[in-house]
XYZ file of C-alpha atoms in Angstrom:
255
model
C -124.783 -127.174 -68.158
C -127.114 -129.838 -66.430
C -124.504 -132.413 -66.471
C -120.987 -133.572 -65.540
C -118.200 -132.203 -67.045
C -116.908 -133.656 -69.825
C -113.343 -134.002 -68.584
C -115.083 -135.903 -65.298
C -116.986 -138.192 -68.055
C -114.147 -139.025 -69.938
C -111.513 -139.505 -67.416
C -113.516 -142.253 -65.724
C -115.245 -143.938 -68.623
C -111.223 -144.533 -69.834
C -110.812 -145.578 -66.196
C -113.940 -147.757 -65.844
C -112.526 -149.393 -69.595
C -109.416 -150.145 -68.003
C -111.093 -152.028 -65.099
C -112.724 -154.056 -67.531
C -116.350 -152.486 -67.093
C -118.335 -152.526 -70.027
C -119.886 -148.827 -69.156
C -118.377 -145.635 -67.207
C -119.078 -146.069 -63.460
C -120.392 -142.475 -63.554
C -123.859 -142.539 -63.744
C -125.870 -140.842 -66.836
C -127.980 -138.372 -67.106
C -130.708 -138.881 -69.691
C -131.020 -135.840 -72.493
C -135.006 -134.830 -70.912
C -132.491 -135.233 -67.154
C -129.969 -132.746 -68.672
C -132.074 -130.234 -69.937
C -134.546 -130.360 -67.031
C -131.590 -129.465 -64.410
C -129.852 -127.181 -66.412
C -129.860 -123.635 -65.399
C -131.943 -124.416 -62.161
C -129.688 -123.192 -59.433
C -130.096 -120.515 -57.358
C -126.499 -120.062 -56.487
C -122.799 -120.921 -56.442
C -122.451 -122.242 -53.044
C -118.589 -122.578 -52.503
C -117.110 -124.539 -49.280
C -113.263 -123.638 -49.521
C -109.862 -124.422 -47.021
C -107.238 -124.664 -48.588
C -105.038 -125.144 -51.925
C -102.536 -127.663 -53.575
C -99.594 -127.457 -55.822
C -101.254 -130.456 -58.250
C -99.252 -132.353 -60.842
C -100.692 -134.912 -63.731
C -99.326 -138.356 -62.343
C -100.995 -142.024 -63.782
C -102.829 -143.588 -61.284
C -104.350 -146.615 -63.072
C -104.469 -149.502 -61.085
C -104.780 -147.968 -57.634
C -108.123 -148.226 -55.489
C -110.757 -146.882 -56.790
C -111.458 -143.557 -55.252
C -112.424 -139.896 -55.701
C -108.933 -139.168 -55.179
C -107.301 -141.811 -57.706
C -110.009 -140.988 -60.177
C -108.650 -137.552 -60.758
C -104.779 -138.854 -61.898
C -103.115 -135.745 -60.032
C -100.557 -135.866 -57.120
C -101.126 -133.081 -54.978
C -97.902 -131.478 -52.820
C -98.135 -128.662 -50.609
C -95.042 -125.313 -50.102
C -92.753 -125.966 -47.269
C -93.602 -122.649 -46.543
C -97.393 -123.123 -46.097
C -99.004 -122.488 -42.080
C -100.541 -126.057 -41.239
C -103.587 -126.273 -38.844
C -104.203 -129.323 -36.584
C -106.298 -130.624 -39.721
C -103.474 -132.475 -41.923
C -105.389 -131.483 -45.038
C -105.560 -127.860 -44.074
C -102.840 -125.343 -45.007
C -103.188 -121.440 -45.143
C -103.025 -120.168 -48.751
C -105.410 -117.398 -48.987
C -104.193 -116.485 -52.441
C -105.650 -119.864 -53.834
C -109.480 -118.446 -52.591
C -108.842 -115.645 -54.777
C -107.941 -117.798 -57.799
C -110.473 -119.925 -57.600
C -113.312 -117.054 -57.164
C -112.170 -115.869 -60.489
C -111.762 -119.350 -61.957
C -115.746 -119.506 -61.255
C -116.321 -116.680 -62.305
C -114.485 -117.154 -65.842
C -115.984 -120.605 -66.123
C -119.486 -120.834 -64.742
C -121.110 -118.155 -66.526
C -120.086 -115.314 -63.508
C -122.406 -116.894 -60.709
C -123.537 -115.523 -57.931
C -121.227 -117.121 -55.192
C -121.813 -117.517 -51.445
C -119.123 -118.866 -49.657
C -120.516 -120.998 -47.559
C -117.572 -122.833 -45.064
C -113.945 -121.298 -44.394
C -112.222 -121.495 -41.688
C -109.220 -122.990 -39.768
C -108.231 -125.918 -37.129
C -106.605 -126.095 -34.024
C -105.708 -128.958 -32.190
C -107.442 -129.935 -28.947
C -106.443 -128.431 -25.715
C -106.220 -128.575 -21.818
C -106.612 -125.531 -21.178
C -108.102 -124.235 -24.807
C -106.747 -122.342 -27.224
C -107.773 -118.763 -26.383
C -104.967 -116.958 -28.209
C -105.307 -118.083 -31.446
C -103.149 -116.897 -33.996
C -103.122 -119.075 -36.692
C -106.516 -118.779 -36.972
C -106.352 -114.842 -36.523
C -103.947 -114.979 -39.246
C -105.966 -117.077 -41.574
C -108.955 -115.484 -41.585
C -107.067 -111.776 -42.029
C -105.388 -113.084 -45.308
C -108.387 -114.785 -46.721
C -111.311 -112.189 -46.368
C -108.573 -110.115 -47.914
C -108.578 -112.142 -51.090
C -112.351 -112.332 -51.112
C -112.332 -108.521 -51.344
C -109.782 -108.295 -53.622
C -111.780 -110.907 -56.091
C -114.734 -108.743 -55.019
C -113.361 -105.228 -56.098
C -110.733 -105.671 -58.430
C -111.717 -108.926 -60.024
C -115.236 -108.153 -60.400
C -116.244 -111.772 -58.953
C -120.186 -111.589 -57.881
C -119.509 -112.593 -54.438
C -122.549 -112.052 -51.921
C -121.175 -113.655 -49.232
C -119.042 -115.150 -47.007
C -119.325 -117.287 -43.958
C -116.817 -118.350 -41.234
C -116.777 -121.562 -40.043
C -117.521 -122.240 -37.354
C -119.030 -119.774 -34.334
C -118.194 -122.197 -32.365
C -116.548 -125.626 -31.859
C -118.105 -128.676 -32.842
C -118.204 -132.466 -33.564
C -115.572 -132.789 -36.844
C -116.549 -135.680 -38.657
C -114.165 -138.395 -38.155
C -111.986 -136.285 -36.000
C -114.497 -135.991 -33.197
C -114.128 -132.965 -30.938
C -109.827 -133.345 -31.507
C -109.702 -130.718 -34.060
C -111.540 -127.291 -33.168
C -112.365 -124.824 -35.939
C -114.503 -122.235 -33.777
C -114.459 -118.697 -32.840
C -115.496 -119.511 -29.531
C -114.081 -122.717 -27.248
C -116.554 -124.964 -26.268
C -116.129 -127.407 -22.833
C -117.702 -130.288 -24.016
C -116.481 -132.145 -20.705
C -119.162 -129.779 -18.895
C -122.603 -130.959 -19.088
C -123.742 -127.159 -19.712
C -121.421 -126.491 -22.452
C -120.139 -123.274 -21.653
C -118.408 -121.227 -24.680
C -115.560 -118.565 -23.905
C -114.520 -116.310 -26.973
C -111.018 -117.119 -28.588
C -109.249 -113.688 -29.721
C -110.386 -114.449 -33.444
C -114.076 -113.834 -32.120
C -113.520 -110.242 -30.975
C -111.509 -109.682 -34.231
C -114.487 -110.790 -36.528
C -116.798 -109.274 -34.282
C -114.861 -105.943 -35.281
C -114.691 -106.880 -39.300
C -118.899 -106.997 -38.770
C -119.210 -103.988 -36.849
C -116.599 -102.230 -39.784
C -118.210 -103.528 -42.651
C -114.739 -104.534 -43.659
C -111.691 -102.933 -43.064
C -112.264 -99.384 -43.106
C -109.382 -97.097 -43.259
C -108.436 -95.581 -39.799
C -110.647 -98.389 -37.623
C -109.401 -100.281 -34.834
C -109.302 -103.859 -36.764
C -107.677 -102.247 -39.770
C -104.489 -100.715 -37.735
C -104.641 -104.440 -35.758
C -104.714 -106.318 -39.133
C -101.674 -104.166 -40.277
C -99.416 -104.165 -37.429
C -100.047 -108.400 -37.369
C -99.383 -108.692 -41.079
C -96.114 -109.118 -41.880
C -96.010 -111.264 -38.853
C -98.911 -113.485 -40.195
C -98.159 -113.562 -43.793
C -94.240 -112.889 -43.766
C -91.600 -110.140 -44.828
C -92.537 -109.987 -48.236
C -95.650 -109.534 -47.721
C -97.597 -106.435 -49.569
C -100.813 -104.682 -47.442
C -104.033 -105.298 -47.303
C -107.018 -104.240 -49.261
C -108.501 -101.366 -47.138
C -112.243 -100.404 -47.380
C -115.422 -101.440 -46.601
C -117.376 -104.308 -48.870
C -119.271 -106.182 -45.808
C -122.655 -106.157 -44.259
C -122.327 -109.114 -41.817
C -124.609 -111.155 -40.009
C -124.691 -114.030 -37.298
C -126.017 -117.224 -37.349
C -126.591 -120.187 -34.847
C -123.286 -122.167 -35.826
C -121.923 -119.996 -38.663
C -121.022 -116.280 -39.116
C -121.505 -114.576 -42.530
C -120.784 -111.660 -44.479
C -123.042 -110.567 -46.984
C -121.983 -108.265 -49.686
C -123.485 -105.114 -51.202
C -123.186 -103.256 -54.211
């Protein structure tokens, strides 16, 4: 609508009252502002890891922050997969909610997802094997293509992160999100394929999970394994023309 929303506007106007500010601390937009940016993107660019369990909770008087801003506690299930990222759980059912949630709510966008991926802790040797991030990825392209086919979400793409490991932020080179290990102790910087590269290297090749391929019969012999015994079975067919890029890898879907 050109502007924040109005739950973000109230919440910390009330907030910026109660601090004893005479005006919100969120900056305004001016009407000509509102109506000029309104309707003006291209896209729904969506950068998604993981999901909370949230809960209203009062956090007036605590440090200022994007966090204590929102007045919500967030917990996480006991029974949750947790990368090396302490932020980062597997939940792929949340991607599905919230690709319908947009969809509902923004006017049915197109949406490219545009980071999603999972952590693993720094190794010597690497992490070559690497389940949790096989399993990960399985469960949430499944959601995408269930939101995709059955919920009619306009998704036209979605993009693994990363191709390969890379500098993390604050985390440095501790925490390793790619397909493909990277030395960095080795001037040269030589990259070896983890077992999650050969299995999205299949999911491109498929187009998705075809019935009767190769990854499809993997995907279902690791899935009760990954996503545990009451688990159903996964959405079979093929959604996904996929491409790859210098540091990401991305599906693009056709109609």
């Amino acid at each position: 609508q050109g502007d924040y929303p109005p739950a973000m506007k109230d919440t910390i106007l009330r907030k910026s009252v109660e601090q004893g500010l005479r005006q919100s601390r969120l900056p305004r937009f001016t009407p000509e502002e509102v109506a000029y940016i309104r309707g003006t993107s291209d896209f729904f660019g969506l950068n998604h890891y993981s999901t909370n369990i949230v809960a209203h909770s009062d956090l007036t008087g605590q440090p200022t922050s994007i966090f204590t801003d929102q007045d919500v506690n967030g917990t996480v299930a006991p029974e949750w997969p947790r990368a090396a990222s302490s932020w980062l759980f597997s939940v792929p059912w949340g991607m599905r909610r919230l690709l319908t949630y947009i969809k509902q709510n923004y006017d049915d966008p197109e949406i490219f997802i545009t980071e999603n991926g999972w952590s693993e802790e720094e190794a010597d040797p690497p992490i070559l094997e690497d389940r949790g991030r096989l399993c990960y990825y399985m469960g949430y392209i499944d959601e995408v293509l269930k939101a995709f086919d059955l919920d009619e979400v306009n998704v036209r793409a979605y993009t693994a992160w990363s191709l390969m490991d890379n500098f993390e932020w604050a985390e440095g080179y501790t925490e390793r999100f790619g397909l493909h290990s990277v030395n960095f102790g080795d001037p040269n910087r030589p990259r070896t394929p983890k077992r999650s590269a050969s299995f999205y290297s299949d999911v491109i090749a498929n187009n998705g999970f075809p019935e009767g391929a190769e990854v499809t019969n993997m995907v279902a012999d690791m899935w009760r394994e990954c996503r545990g015994s009451d688990a159903g079975s996964i959405s079979a067919g093929g959604l996904l023309l996929a491409v790859s890029l210098l540091v990401i890898a991305v599906h693009t879907f056709t109609l």
